[in-house]
Coordinates of C-alpha atoms in Angstrom, one line a residue:
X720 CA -249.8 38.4 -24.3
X721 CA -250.1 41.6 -27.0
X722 CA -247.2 43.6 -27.2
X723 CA -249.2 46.5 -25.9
X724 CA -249.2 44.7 -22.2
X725 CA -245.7 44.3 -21.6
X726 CA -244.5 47.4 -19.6
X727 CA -241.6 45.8 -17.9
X728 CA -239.2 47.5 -20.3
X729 CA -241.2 50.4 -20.5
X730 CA -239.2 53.0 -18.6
X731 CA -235.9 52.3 -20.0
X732 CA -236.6 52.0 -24.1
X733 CA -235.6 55.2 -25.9
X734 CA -239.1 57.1 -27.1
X735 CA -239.5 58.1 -30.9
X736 CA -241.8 60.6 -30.4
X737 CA -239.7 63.7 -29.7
X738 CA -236.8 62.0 -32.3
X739 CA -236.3 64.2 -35.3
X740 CA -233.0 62.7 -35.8
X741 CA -232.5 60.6 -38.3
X742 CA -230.1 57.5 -37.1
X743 CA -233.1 55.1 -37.7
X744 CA -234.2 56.1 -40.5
X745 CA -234.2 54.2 -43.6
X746 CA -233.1 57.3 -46.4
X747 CA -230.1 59.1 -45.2
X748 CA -228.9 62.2 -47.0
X749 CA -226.7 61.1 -49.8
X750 CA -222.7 61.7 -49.3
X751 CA -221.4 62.7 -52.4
X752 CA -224.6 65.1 -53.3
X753 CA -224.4 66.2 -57.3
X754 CA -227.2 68.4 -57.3
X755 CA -226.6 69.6 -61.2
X756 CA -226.1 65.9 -62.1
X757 CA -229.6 65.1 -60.5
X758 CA -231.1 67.8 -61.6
X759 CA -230.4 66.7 -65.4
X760 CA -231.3 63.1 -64.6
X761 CA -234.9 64.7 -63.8
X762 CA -234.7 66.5 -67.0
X763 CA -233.7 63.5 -69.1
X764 CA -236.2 61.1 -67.5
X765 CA -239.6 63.5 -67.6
X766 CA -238.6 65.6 -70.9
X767 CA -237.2 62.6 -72.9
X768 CA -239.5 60.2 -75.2
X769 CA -241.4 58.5 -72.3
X770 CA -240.7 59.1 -68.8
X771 CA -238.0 57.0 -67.5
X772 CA -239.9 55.6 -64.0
X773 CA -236.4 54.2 -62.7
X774 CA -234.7 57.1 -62.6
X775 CA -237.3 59.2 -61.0
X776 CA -237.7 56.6 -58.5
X777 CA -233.1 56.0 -58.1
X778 CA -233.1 59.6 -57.4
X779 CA -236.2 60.6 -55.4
X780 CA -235.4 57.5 -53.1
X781 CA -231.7 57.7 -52.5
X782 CA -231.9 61.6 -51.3
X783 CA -233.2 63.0 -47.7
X784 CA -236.0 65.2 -47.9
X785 CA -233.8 68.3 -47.7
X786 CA -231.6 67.4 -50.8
X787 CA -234.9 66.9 -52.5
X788 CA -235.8 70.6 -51.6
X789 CA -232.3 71.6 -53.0
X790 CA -233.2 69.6 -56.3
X791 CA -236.7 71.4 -56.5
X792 CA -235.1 74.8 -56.4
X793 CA -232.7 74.2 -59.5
X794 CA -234.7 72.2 -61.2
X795 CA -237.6 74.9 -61.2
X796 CA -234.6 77.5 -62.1
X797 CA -233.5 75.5 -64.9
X798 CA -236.7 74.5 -66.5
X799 CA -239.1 77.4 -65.2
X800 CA -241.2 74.5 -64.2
X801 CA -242.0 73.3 -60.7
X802 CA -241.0 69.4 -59.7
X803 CA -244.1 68.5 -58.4
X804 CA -245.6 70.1 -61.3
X805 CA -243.7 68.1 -63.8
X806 CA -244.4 64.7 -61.6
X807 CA -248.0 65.4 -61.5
X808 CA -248.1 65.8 -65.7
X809 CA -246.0 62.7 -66.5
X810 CA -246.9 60.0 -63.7
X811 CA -250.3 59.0 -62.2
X812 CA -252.3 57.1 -59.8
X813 CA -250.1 55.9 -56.5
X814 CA -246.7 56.2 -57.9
X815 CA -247.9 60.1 -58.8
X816 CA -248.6 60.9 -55.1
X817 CA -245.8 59.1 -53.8
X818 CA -242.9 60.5 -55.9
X819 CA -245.1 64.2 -55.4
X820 CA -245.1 63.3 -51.2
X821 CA -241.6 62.9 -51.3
X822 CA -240.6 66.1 -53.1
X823 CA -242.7 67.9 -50.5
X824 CA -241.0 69.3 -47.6
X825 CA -242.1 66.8 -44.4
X826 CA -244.3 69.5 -42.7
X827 CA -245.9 71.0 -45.7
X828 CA -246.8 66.9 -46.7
X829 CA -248.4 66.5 -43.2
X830 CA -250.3 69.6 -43.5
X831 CA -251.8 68.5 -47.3
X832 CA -252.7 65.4 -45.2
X833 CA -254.5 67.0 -43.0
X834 CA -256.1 69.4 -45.7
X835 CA -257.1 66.3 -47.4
X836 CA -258.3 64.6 -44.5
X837 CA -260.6 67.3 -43.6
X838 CA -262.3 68.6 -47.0
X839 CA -265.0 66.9 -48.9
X840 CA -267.8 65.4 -47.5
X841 CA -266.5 64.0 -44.1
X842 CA -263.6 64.2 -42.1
X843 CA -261.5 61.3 -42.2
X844 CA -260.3 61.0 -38.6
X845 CA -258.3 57.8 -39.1
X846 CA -255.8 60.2 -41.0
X847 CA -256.2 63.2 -38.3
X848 CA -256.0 60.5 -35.2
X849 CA -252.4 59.1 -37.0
X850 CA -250.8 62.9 -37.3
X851 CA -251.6 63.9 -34.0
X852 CA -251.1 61.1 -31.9
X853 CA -247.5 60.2 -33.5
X854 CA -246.1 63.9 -34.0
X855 CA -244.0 66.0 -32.2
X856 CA -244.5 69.2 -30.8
X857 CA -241.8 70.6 -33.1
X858 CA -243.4 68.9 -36.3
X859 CA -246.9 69.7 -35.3
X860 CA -245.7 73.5 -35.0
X861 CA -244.4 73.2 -38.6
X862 CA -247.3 71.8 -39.6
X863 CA -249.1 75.0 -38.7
X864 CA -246.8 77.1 -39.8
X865 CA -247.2 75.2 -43.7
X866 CA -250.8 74.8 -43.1
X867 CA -251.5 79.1 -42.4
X868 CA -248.8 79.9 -45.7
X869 CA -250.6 77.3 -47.7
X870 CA -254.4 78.6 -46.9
X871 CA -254.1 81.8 -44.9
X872 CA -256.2 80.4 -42.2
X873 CA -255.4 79.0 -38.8
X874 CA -254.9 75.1 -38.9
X875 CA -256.7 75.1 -35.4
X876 CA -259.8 76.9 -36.4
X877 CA -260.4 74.8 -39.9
X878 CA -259.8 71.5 -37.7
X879 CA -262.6 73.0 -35.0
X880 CA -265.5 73.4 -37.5
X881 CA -264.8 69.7 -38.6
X882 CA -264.4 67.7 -35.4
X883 CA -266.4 67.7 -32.1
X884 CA -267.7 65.9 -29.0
X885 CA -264.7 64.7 -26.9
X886 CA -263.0 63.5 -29.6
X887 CA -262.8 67.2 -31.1
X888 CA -261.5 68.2 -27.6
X889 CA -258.5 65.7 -27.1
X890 CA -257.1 66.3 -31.2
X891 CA -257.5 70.1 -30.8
X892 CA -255.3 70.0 -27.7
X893 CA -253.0 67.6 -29.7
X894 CA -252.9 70.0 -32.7
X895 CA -251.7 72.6 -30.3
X896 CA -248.4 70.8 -29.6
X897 CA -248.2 72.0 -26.3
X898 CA -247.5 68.5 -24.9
X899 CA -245.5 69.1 -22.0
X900 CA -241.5 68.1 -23.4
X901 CA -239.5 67.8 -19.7
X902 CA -237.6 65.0 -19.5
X903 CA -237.5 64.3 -16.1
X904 CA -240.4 61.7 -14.4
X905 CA -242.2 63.0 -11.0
X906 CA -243.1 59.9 -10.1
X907 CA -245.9 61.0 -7.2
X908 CA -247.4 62.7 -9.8
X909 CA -247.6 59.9 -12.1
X910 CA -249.2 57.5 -8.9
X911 CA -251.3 61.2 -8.7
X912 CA -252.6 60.5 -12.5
X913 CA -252.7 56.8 -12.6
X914 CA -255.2 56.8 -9.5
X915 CA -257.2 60.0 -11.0
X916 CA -257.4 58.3 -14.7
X917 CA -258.8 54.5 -12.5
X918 CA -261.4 56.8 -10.5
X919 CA -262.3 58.4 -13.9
X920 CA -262.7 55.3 -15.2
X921 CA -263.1 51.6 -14.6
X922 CA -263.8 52.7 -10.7
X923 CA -266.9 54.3 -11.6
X924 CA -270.4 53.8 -13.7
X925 CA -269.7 56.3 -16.7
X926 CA -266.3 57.6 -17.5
X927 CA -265.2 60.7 -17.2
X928 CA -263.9 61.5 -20.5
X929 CA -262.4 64.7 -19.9
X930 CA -260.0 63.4 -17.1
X931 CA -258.3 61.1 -19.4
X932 CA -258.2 63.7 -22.0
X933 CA -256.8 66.0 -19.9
X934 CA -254.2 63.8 -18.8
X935 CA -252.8 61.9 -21.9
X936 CA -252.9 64.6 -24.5
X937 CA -250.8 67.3 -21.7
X938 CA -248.6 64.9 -20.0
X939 CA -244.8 64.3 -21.4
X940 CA -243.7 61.0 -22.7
X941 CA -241.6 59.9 -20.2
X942 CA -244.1 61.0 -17.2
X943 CA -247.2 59.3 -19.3
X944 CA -244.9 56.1 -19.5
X945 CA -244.4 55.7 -15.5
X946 CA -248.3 56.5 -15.4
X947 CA -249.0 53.5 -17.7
X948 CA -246.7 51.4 -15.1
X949 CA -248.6 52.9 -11.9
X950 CA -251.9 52.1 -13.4
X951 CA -251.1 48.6 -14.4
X952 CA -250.2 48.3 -10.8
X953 CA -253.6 50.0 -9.1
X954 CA -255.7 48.7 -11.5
X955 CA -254.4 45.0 -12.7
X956 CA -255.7 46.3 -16.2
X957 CA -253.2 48.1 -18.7
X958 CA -254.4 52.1 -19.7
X959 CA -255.3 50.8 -23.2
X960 CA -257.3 48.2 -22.3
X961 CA -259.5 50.2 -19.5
X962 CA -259.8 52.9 -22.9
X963 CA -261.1 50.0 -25.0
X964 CA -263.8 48.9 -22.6
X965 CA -264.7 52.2 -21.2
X966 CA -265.0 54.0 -24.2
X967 CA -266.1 53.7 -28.0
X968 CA -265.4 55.6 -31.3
X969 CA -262.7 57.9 -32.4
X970 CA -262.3 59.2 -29.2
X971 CA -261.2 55.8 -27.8
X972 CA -259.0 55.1 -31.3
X973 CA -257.3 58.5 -30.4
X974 CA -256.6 57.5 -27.1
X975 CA -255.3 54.5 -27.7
X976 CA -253.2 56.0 -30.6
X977 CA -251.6 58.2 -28.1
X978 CA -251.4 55.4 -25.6
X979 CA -249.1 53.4 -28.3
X980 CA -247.3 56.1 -29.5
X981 CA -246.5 57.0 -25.8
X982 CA -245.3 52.8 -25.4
X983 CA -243.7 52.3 -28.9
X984 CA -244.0 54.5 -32.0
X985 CA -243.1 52.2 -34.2
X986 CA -245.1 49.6 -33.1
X987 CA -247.7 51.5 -33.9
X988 CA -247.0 52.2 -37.4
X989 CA -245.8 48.5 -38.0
X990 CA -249.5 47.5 -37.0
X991 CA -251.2 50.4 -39.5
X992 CA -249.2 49.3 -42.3
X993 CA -250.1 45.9 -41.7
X994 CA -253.6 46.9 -41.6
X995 CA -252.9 49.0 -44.1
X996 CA -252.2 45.5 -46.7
X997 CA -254.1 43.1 -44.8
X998 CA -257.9 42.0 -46.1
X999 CA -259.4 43.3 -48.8
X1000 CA -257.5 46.1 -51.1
X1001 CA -254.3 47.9 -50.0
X1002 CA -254.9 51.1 -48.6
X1003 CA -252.0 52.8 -50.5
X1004 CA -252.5 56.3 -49.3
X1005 CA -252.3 55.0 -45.8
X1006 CA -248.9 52.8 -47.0
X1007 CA -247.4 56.3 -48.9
X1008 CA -248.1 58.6 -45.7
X1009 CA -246.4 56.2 -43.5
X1010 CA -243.3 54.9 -45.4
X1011 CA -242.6 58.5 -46.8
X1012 CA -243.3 60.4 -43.3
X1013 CA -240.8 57.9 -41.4
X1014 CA -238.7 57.0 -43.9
X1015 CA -235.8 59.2 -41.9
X1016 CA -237.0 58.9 -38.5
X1017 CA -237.8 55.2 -37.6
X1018 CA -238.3 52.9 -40.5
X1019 CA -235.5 50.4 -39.6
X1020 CA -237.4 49.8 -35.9
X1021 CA -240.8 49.7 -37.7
X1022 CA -239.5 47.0 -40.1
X1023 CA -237.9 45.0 -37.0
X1024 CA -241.1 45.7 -34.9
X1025 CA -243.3 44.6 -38.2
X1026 CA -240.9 41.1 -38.4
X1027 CA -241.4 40.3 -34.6
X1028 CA -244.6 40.9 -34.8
X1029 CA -246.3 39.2 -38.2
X1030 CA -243.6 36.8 -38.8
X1031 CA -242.8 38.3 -42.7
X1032 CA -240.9 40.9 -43.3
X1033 CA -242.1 44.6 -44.3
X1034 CA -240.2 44.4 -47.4
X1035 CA -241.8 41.1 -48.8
X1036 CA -245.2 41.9 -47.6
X1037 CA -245.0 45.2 -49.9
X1038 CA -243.8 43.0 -52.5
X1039 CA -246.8 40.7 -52.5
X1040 CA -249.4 43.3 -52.0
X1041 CA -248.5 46.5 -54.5
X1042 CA -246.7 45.9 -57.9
X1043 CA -245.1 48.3 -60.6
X1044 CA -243.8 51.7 -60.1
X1045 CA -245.3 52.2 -57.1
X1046 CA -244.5 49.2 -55.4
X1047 CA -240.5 49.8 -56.2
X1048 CA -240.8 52.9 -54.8
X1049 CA -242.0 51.6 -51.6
X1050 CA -239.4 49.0 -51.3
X1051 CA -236.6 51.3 -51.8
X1052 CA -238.2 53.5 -48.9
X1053 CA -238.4 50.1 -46.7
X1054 CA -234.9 49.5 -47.4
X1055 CA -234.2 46.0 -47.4
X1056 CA -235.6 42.6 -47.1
X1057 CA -235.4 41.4 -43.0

């Protein structure tokens, strides 16, 4: 059975969509802080004869994102230099956008994602369908907020004149971040949804798209997961596999994206990053965005996740699949061995 069938524990497993905490996170903020200290570190390792990799990575890795921002600011009032600036000049390649990704404040770094995602000769929606599906209303309002200071237009109206069809429709309701954030489950409603999303779809000869979209990108987490339970029950089929056989494309990987994030967020990223190494060639942007994005929200249940479910440990399959500078980096966001 795939892990994506089993709903008994559904309804009572804590959901890491809405989390902004940081309790699971692998990078906690450090306790005794020396901001000068680190600042000079910086200094020493980019200014010096030869930058000295190690301690860009000992600092850059041990800090939370908002210490980083704190060593930014002095270091950009001590040198008249920006960080980022300095990075980009004295690394390059992987290890270059990872140390630059994690002195980027989190919602500015999602909205360069998206930037990137959506220039250039076409869109890549694998990148847009990740963001969406797995982000909070809260971060996805940031995200906004970075992406209109960064370019002076409206995150919503560049992402319309690059997506479309139903696809278009479902992420542009997702890049709202209106999702509906109660708490509490009405659970007619959800038996209401579950029989409206079977008659929209397996029930019938064609789907009707707009129904599911309608449903799974306004619904809140807890209310979707009772719907997933209801439908199981109506239909003897889960959600996700009635999307997979009823429809095709990105609209169905969006879907489904939602549909996993709405189950088991970090489920969902232990699977991309194993995609992400498995086959040929690593995908290393796809192995930066994920392990810098969750690195203080949910790595330690995406590395127990990734462990139940391939059998190796996150940590060792880094190891064997990206070397050097880059790969140290990684394995200091990862944590530990498992």
């Amino acid at each position: 059975m795939s892990v994506w069938d089993d709903l008994e524990l559904l309804l009572d497993s804590p959901s890491s969509v809405p989390v902004t905490s940081s309790v699971r996170g692998t990078v906690k903020a450090q306790a005794n802080f020396k901001m000068e200290e680190d600042v000079s570190a910086l200094r020493k390792a980019i200014e010096g004869l030869g930058t000295t990799e190690k301690t860009l990575i000992e600092v850059l890795t041990k800090r939370s994102n908002a210490q980083r921002q704190l060593i930014a600011k002095a270091y950009e009032k001590a040198t008249g230099r920006t960080l980022v600036a300095d990075l980009e000049g004295d690394t390059a390649g992987d290890f270059e956008d990872v140390l630059v990704a994690l002195v980027t404040p989190a919602a500015v770094y999602d909205c360069h994602e998206v930037m990137k995602a959506i220039k250039g000769a076409g869109t890549t929606e694998g990148v847009l369908t990740e963001i969406f599906a797995s982000r909070s209303n809260k971060q996805i309002k940031a995200m906004s907020e970075a992406y209109l200071a960064e370019t002076g237009r409206d995150m919503i109206h560049d992402l319309k004149s690059e997506v479309s069809g139903d696809y278009g429709k479902a992420l542009l309701i997702l890049a709202e971040g209106k999702r509906d954030e109660s708490t509490s489950v009405d659970a007619a409603k959800a038996k209401a949804d579950a029989k409206a999303l079977y008659e929209a779809g397996e029930k019938k000869w064609g789907t009707d798209e707009d129904k599911f979209i309608d449903i799974l990108c306004h619904r809140s987490i807890p209310q979707l997961r009772q719907t997933l339970v209801e439908y199981k029950n109506i239909s003897k089929k889960t959600l996700q596999e009635s999307i997979e056989s009823e429809m095709s494309g990105n609209l169905e990987k969006l879907l489904v994206a939602v549909v996993k994030c709405v189950k088991n967020t970090p489920v969902y990223f232990a699977e991309r990053l194993f995609k992400g190494m498995k086959g040929l060639g690593t995908t290393e942007s796809k192995l930066t965005r994920i392990l810098v994005s969750r690195s203080e929200i949910d790595m330690l249940d995406i590395r127990a996740e990734y462990k139940k479910l391939f059998g190796t440990s996150l940590y060792s399959q880094i190891e064997s699949e990206v070397s050097g500078c880059y790969g140290d980096t990684l394995k200091h966001l990862c944590g530990q061995d498992d």
